[in-house]
mmCIF file of C-alpha atoms and ligand atoms in Angstrom:
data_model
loop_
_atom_site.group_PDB
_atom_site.id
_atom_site.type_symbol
_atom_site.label_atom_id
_atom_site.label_comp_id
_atom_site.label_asym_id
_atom_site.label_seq_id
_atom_site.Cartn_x
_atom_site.Cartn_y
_atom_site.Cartn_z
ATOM 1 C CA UNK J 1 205.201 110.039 70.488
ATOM 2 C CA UNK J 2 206.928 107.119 69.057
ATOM 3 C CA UNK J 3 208.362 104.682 70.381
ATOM 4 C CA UNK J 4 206.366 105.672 73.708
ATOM 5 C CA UNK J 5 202.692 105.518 72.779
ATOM 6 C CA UNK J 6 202.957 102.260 71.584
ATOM 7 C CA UNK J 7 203.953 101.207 74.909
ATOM 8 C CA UNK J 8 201.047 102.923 77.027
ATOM 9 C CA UNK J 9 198.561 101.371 74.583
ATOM 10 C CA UNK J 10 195.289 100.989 76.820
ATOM 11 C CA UNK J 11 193.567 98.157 74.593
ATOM 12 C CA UNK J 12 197.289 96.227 75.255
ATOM 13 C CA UNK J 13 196.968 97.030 79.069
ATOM 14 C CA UNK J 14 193.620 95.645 78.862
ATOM 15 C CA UNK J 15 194.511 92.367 77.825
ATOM 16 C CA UNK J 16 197.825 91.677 79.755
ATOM 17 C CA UNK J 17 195.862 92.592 82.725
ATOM 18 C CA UNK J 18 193.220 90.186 82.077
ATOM 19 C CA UNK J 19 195.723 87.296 81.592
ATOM 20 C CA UNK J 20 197.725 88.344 84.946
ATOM 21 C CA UNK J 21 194.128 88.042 86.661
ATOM 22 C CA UNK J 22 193.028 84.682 84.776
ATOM 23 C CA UNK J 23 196.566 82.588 85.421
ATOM 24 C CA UNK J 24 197.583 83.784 88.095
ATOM 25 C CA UNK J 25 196.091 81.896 91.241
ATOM 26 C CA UNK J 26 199.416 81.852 93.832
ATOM 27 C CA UNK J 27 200.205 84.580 96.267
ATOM 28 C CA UNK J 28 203.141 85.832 94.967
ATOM 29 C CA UNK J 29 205.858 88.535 96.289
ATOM 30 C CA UNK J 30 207.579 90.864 93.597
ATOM 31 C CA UNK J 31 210.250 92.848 94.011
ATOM 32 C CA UNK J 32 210.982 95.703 91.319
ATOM 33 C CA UNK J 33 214.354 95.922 91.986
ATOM 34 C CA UNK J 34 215.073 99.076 90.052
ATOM 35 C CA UNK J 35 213.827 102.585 91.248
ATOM 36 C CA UNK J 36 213.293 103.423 87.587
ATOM 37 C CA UNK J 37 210.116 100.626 87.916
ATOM 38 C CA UNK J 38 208.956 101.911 91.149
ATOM 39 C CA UNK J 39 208.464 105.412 89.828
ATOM 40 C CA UNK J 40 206.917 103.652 86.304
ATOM 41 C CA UNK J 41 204.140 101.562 88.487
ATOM 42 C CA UNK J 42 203.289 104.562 91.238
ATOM 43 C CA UNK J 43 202.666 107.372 88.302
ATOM 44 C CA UNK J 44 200.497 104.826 86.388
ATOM 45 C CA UNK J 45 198.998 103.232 89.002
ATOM 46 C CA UNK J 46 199.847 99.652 87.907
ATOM 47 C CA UNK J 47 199.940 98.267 91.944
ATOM 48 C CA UNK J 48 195.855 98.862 92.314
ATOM 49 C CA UNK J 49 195.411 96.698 88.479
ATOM 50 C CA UNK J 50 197.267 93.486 89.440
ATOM 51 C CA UNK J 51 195.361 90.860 91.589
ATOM 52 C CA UNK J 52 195.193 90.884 95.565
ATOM 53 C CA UNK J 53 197.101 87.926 95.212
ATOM 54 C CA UNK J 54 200.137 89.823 94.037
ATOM 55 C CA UNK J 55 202.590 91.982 96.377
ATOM 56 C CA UNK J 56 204.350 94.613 94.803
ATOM 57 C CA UNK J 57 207.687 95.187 97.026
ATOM 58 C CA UNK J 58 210.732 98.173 95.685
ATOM 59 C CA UNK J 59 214.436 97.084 96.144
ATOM 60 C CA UNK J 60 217.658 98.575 96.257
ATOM 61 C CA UNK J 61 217.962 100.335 92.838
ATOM 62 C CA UNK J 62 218.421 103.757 93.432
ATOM 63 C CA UNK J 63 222.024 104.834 93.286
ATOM 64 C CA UNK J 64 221.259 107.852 95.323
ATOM 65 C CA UNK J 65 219.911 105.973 98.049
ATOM 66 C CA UNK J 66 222.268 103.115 98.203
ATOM 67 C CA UNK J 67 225.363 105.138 98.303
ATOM 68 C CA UNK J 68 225.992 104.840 102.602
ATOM 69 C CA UNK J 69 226.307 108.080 104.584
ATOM 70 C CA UNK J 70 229.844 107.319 104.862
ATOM 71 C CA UNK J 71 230.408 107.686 101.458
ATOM 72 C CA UNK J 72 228.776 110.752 101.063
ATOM 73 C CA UNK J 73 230.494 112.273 104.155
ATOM 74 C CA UNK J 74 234.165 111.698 101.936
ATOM 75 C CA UNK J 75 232.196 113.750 99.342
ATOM 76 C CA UNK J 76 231.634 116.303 101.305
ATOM 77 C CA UNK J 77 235.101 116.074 102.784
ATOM 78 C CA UNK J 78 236.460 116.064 99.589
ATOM 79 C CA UNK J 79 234.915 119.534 98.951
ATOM 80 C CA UNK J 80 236.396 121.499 101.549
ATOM 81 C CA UNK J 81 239.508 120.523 100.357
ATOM 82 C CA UNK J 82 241.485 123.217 99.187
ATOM 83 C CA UNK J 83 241.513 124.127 95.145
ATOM 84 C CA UNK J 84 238.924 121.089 94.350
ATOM 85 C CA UNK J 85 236.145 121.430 92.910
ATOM 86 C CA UNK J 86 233.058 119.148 93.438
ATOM 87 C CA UNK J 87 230.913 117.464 90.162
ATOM 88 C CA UNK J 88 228.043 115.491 91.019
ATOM 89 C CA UNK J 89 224.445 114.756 89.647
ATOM 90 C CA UNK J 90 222.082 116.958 91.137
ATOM 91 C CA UNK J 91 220.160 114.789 93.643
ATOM 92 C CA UNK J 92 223.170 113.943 95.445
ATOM 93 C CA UNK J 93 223.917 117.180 96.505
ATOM 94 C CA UNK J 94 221.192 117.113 98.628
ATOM 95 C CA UNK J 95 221.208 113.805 100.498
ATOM 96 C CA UNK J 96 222.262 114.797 104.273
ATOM 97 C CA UNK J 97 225.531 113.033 105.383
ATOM 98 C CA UNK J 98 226.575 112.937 108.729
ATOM 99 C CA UNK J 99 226.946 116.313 109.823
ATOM 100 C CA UNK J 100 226.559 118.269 106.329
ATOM 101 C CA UNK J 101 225.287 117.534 102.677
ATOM 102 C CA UNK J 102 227.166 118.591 99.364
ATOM 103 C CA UNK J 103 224.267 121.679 99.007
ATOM 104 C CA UNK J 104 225.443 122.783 103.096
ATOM 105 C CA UNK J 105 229.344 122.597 101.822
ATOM 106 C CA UNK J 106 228.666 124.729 98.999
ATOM 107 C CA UNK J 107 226.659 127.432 101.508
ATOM 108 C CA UNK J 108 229.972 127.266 103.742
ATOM 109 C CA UNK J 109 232.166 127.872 100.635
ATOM 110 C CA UNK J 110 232.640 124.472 98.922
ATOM 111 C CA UNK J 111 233.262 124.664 94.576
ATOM 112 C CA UNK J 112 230.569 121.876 94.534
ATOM 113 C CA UNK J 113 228.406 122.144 90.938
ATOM 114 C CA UNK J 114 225.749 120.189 89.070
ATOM 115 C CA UNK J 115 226.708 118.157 86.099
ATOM 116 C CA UNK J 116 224.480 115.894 83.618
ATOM 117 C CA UNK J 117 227.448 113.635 82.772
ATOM 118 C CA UNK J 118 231.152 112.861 83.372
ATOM 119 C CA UNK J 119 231.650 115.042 80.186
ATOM 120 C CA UNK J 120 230.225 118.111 81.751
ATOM 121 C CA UNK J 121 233.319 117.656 84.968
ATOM 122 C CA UNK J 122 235.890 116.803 82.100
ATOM 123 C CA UNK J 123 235.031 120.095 80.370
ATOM 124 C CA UNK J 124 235.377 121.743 84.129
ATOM 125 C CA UNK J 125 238.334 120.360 84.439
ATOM 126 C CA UNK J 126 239.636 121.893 81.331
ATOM 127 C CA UNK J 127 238.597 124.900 81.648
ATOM 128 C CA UNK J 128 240.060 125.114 85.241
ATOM 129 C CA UNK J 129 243.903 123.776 85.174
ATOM 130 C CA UNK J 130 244.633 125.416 88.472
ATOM 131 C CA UNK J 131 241.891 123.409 90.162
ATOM 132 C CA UNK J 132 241.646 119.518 90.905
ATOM 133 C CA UNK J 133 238.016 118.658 90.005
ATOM 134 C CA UNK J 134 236.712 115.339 91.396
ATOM 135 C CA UNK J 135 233.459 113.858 89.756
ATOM 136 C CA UNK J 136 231.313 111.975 92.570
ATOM 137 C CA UNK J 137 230.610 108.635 90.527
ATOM 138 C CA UNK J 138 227.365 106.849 91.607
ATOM 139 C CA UNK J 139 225.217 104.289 89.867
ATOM 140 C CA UNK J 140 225.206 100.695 88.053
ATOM 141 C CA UNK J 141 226.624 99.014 85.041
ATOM 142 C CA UNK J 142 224.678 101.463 83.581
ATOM 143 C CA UNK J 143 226.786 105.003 83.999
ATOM 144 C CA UNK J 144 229.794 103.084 84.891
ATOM 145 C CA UNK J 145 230.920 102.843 80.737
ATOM 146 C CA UNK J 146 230.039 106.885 80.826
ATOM 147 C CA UNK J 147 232.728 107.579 83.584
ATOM 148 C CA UNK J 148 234.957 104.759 82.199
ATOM 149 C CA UNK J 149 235.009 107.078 78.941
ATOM 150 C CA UNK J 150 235.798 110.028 80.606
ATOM 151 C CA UNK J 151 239.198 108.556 82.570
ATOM 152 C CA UNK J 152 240.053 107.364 78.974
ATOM 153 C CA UNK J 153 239.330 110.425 77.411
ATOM 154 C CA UNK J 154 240.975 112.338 80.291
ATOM 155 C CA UNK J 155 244.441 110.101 79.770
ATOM 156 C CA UNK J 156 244.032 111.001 75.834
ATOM 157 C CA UNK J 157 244.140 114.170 76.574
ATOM 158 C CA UNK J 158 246.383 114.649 79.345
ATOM 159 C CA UNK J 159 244.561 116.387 81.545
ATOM 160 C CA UNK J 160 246.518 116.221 85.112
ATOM 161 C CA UNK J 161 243.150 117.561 87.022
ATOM 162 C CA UNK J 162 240.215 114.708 86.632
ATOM 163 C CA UNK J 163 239.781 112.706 89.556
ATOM 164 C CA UNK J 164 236.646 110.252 90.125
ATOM 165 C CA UNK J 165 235.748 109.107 93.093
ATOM 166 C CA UNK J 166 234.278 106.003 92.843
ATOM 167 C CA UNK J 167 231.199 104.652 94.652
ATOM 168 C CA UNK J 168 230.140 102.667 91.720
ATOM 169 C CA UNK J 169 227.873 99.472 92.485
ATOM 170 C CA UNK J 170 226.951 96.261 90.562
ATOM 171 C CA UNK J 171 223.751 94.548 90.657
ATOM 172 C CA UNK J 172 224.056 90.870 91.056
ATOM 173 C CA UNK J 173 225.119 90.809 94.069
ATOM 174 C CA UNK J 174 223.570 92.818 96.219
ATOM 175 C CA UNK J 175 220.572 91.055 94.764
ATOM 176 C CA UNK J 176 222.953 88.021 95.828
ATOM 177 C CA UNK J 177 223.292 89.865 99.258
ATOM 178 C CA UNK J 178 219.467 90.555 99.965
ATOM 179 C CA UNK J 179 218.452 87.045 98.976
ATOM 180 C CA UNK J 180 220.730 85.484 101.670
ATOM 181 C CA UNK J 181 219.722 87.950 104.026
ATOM 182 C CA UNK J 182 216.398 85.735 104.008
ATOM 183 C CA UNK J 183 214.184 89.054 105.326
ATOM 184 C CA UNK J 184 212.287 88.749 102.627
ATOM 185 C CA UNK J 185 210.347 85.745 100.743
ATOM 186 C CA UNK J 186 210.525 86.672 97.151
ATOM 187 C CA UNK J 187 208.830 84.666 94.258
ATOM 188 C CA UNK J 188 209.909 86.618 91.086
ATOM 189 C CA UNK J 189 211.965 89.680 90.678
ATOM 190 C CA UNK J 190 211.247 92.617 87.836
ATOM 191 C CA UNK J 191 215.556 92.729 86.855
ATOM 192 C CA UNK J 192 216.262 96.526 86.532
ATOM 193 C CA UNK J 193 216.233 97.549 82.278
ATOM 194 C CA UNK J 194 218.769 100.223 82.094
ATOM 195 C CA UNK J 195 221.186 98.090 83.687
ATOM 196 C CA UNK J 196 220.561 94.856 81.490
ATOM 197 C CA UNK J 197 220.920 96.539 78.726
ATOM 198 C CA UNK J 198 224.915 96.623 79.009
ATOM 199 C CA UNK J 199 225.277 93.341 81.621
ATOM 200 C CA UNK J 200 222.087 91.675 79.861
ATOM 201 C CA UNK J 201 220.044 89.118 81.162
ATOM 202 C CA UNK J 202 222.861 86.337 82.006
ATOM 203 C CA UNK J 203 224.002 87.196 85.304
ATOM 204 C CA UNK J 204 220.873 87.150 86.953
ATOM 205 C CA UNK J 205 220.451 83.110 86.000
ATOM 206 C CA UNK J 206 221.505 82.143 89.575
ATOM 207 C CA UNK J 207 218.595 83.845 91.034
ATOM 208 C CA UNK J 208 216.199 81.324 88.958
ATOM 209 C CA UNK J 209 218.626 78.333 89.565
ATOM 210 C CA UNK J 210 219.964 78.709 92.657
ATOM 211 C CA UNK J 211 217.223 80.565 94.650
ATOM 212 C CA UNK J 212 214.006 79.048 92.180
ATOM 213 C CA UNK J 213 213.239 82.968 92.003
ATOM 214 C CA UNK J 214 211.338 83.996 88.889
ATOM 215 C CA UNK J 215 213.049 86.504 86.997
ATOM 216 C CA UNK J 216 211.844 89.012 83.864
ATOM 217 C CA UNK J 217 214.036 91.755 82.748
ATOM 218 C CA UNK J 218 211.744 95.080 82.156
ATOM 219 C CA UNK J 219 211.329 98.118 80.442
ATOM 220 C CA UNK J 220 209.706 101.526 81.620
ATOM 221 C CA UNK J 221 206.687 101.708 80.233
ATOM 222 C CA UNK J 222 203.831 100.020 81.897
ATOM 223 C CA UNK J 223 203.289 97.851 78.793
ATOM 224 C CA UNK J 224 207.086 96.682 79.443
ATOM 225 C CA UNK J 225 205.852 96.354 83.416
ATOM 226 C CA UNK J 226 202.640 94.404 82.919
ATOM 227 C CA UNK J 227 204.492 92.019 80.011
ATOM 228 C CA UNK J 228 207.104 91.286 82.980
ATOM 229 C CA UNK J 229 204.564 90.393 85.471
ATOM 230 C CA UNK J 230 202.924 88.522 83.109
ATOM 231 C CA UNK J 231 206.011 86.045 82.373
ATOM 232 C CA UNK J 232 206.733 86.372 86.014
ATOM 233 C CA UNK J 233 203.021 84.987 87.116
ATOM 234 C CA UNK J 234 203.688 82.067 84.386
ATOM 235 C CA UNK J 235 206.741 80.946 85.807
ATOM 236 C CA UNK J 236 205.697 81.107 89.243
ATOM 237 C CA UNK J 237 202.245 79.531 88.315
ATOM 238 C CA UNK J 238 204.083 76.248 86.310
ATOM 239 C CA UNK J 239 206.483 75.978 89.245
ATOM 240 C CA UNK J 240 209.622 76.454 86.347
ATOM 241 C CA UNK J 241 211.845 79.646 87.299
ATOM 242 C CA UNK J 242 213.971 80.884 84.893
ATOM 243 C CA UNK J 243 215.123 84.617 83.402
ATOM 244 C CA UNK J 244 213.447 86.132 80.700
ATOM 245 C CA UNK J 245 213.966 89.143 78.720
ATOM 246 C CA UNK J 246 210.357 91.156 78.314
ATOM 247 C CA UNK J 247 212.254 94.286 77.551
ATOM 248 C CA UNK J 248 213.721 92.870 73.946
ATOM 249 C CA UNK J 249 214.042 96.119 72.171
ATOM 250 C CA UNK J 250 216.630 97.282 74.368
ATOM 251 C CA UNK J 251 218.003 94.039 75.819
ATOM 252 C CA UNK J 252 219.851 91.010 74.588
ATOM 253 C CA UNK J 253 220.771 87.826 76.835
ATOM 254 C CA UNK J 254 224.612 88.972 76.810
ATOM 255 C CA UNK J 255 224.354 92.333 77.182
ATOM 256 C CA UNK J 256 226.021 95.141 75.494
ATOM 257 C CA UNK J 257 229.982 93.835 74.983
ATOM 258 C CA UNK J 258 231.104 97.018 73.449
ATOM 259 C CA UNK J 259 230.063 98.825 76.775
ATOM 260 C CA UNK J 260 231.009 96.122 79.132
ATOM 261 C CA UNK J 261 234.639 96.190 77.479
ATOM 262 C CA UNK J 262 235.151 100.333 78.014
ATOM 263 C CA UNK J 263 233.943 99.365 81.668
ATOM 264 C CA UNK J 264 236.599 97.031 82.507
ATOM 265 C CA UNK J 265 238.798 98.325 80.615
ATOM 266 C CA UNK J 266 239.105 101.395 83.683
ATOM 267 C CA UNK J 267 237.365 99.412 86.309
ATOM 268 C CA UNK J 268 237.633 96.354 88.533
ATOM 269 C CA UNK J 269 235.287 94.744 91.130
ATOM 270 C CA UNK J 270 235.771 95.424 94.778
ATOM 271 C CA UNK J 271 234.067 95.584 98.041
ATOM 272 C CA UNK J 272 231.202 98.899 97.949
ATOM 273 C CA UNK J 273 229.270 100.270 101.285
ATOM 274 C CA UNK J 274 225.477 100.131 100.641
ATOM 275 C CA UNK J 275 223.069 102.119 102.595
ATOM 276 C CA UNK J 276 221.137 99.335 104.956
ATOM 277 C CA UNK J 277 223.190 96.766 104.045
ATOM 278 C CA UNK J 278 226.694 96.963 104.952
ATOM 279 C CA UNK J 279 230.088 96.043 103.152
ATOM 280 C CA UNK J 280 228.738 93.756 100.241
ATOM 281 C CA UNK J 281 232.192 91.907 98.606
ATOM 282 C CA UNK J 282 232.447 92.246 95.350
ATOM 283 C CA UNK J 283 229.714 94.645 95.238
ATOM 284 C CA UNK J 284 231.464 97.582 93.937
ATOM 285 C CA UNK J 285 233.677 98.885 90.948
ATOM 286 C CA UNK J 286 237.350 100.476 91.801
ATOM 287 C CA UNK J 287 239.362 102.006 89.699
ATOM 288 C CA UNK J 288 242.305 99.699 88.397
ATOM 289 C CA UNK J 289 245.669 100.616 89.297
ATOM 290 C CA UNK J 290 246.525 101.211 85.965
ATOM 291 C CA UNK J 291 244.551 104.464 86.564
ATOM 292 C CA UNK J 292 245.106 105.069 90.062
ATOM 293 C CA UNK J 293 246.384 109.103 89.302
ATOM 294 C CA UNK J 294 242.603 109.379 88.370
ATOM 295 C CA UNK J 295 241.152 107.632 91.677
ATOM 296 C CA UNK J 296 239.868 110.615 94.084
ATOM 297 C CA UNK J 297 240.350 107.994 97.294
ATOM 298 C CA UNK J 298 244.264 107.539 96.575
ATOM 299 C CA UNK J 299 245.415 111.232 95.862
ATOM 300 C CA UNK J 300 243.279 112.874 98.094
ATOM 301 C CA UNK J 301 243.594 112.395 102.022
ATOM 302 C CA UNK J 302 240.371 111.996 103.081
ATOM 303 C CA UNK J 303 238.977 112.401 107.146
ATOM 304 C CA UNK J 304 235.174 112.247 106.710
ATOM 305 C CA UNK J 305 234.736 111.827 110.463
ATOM 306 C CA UNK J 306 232.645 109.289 112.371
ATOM 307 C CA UNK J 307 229.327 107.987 110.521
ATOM 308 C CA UNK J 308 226.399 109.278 112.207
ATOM 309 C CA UNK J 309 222.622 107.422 110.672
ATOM 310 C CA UNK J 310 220.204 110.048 109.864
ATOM 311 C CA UNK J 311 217.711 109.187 113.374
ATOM 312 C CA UNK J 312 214.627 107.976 112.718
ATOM 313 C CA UNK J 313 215.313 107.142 108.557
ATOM 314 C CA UNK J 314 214.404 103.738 108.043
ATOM 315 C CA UNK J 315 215.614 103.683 104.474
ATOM 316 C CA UNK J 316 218.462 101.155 104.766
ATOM 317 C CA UNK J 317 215.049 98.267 106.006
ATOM 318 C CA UNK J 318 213.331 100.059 102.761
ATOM 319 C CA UNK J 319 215.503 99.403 100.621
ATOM 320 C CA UNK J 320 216.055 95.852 101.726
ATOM 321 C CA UNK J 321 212.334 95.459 100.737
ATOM 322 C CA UNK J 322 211.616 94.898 104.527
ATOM 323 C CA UNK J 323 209.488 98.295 105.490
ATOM 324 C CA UNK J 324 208.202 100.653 103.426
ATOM 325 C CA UNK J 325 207.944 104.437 103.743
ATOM 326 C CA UNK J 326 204.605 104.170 105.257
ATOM 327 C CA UNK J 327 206.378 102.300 108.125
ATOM 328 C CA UNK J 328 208.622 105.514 108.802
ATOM 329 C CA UNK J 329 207.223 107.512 111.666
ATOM 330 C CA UNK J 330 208.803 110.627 109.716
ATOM 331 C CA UNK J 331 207.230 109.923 106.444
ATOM 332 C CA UNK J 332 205.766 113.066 105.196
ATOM 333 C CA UNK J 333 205.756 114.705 108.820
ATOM 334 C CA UNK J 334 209.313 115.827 109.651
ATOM 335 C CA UNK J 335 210.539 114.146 105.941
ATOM 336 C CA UNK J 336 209.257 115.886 102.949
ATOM 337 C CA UNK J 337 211.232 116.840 99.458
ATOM 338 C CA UNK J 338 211.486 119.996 100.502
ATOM 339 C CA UNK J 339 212.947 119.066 103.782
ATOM 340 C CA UNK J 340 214.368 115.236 103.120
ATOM 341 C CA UNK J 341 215.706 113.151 106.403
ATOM 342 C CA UNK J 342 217.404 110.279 104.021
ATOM 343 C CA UNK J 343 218.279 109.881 100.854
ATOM 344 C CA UNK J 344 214.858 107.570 99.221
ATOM 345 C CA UNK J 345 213.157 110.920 100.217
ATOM 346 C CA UNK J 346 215.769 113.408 97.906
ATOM 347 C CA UNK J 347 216.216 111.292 94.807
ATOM 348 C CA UNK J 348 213.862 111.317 92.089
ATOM 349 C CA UNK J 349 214.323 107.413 92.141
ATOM 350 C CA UNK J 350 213.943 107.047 96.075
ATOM 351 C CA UNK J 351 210.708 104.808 97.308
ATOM 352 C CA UNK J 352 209.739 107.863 100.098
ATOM 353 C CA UNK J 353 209.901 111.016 97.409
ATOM 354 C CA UNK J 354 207.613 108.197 95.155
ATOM 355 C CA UNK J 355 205.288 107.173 98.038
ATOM 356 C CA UNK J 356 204.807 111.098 98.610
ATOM 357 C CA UNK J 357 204.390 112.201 94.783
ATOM 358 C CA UNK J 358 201.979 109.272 93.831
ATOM 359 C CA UNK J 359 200.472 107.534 97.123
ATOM 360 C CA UNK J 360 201.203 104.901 99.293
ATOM 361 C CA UNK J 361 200.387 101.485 99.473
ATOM 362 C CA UNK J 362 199.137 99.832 96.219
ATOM 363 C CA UNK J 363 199.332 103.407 94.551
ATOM 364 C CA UNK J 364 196.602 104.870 96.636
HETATM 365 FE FE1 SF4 D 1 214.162 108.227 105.667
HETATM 366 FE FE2 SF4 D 1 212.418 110.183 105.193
HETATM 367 FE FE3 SF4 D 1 212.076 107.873 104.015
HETATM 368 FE FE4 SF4 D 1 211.682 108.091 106.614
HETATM 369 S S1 SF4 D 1 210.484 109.071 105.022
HETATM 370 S S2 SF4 D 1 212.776 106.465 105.575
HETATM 371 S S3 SF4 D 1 213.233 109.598 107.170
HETATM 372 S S4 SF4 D 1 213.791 109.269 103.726
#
C-alpha cells in the first residue's frame, strides 16, 4: 500500500537499528508521549530491537484515559437529563465513572449514541429539533479544529440544539506538568505526530531548552519510530538537546495555521482535570464566550455527584510514566477489555488494553 509500505521497509529497519545500537552508548529513558506510538511499538515489537541501554516509558496521550472520572461522571449526568441526547466516540462510552459509564446510562434509558465525528452529532442534531444533543468533546490540538468547525457550522446554520461539552486538552503542558512533577528522569521524548501536525514542532522547544530533554516529533510507522529514536540517541549521545521533526511529511516547525486559526477562533485556554494528575492550568480548551449558547457546562445544570477512583486502577501513576500496567495487581485478572476497571484498559489507545493485546514489558 502506498504511502505505508514504504514506511515498514525491513532493509530500512535494518539499518536504523544498527545505527541506534552502534551510537548509542548512554542509558537513556524515553517517553512516547502519544498512545498512537505506544500501540505502533507493541504491535511491531520495536521495544525488544532497541539496545538494553534504552527504556521505553508511555505517557499521557490517550484522550480517553486522561479525561478524569469527574468529567466523565458530568457526561453521564448530562445523559439522564431530560430530552438530550448523548454523542460521543465509541470508547468513551465505556470507561466506568463513578457510579455508572455512558454504555450503563444508555441500559437505564439514556439517548447516548456513537459518532465518528462532530459532523455525525450536528446531523443528529438536525434531524432531532425537539431534542438538545450534546457532543462529549475529548482529545488534543488534533480534533479540537474538527469540533471548532462544527460550533461554526452549527451558528451558520442556526441550529438552536448543538451543545459541546468540552474536555478538550493541550499538550505542552501537561508535558510541562509531568516534567516538574520530577517522578520521572526523562532523557528524550518521542512528541506525539497527529498533534504536531496542526501545533507543529515549536512549542515543545522548552522541553530541549529549559529541561535539556531531547525531543523528535514522530510518525506511526515504525520507520517514523526508529528515525525518532535515532535523532533522539544523537542528541542525547553529543550532550546537545534540541526538537526535531522526523515525521516531515506530515509536519512542519509551525504547524498547521489554517487549523490552529478555526481552533481559536471557537476556543480559548483554560484550566482541564487530567486523570492522575490533577487540575493542570492552562491545560485545557473552553469554549469562548462568544459561543457560550453552544457550551454544554453553561446551559445545562450539571450534579455529577462526588468523584469516586475506580479501587485498585493505577492508571493515573501509568500515565504519569511512573508504573506500568504490569504493576497493577488487576492487570488482566479482574481488568480485561471485556471487563475494563479504568479507562487505559477500554481505549484502543490505553497502555493496559496495549500491554494485554501485544505483551508486556519490552513487547514480550
Ligand atoms: Fe486500571 Fe485495569 Fe489498567 Fe489496572 S489494568 S491500571 S485497573 S485499567
Amino acid at each position: 500500500m502506498k504511502f505505508v509500505e514504504e514506511y515498514r521497509d525491513p532493509e530500512l529497519g535494518k539499518k536504523l537499528l544498527e545505527r541506534i545500537h552502534k551510537h548509542s552508548r548512554k542509558p537513556a529513558r524515553l517517553m512516547e508521549f502519544c498512545g498512537g506510538h505506544t500501540v505502533a511499538i507493541f504491535k511491531h515489537g520495536l521495544r525488544q530491537l532497541l539496545p538494553a541501554n534504552i527504556e521505553m516509558l508511555s505517557g499521557p496521550g490517550c484522550p480517553v484515559c486522561v479525561t478524569a472520572s469527574a468529567d466523565l461522571d458530568k457526561a453521564i449526568a448530562l445523559g439522564h437529563s431530560p430530552d438530550v441526547i448523548i454523542t460521543s466516540f465509541g470508547d468513551m462510552v465505556r470507561v466506568p465513572g463513578s457510579r455508572s459509564s455512558l454504555q450503563k446510562a444508555k441500559a437505564e434509558g439514556a439517548d447516548v449514541r456513537i459518532v465518528y465525528s462532530a459532523q455525525d452529532a450536528l446531523a443528529i442534531a438536525r434531524d432531532n429539533p425537539g431534542k438538545s444533543v450534546i457532543f462529549i468533546g475529548i482529545g488534543f490540538e488534533t480534533t479540537a479544529p474538527t469540533i471548532a468547525a462544527s460550533i461554526l457550522q452549527a451558528e451558520q446554520e442556526k441550529l438552536k440544539n448543538y451543545y459541546v461539552l468540552s474536555l478538550h486538552k493541550v499538550c505542552p503542558p501537561i508535558m510541562k506538568a509531568i516534567l516538574d512533577l520530577g517522578e520521572v528522569k526523562l532523557g528524550g521524548i518521542i512528541c506525539p505526530g497527529h498533534v504536531s501536525v496542526i501545533i507543529g514542532s515549536r512549542p515543545y522547544q522548552f522541553i530541549a531548552d529549559d529541561y535539556k530533554i531531547a525531543c523528535a516529533v514522530s510518525g506511526f510507522e515504525p520507520l517514523d519510530i526508529l528515525l525518532a529514536v535515532d535523532r533522539l540517541v544523537e542528541q542525547i549521545e553529543s550532550g546537545q538537546p534540541r526538537v526535531e521533526i522526523a515525521y516531515r511529511r506530515g509536519v512542519k516547525a509551525e504547524g498547521n495555521i489554517p487549523a490552529l486559526r478555526l481552533m481559536e477562533s471557537v476556543f480559548e485556554i483554560g484550566d482541564a482535570n487530567w486523570r492522575g494528575i490533577g487540575v493542570v492550568p492552562a491545560s485545557g480548551l473552553q469554549l469562548k464566550d462568544k459561543y457560550e449558547k453552544y457550551d454544554a457546562e453553561k446551559n445545562f445544570k450539571i450534579d455529577p455527584g462526588p468523584t469516586i477512583e475506580p479501587k485498585g486502577c493505577i492508571c493515573g501513576s501509568i500515565l504519569r510514566g511512573v508504573s506500568t500496567p504490569k504493576d497493577c495487581g488487576l492487570f488482566e485478572g479482574t481488568c480485561t477489555p471485556e471487563h475494563p476497571v479504568g479507562p487505559c484498559m477500554v481505549s484502543s489507545e490505553g497502555s493496559c488494553a496495549t500491554y494485554y493485546h501485544y505483551g508486556g514489558e519490552r513487547g514480550v
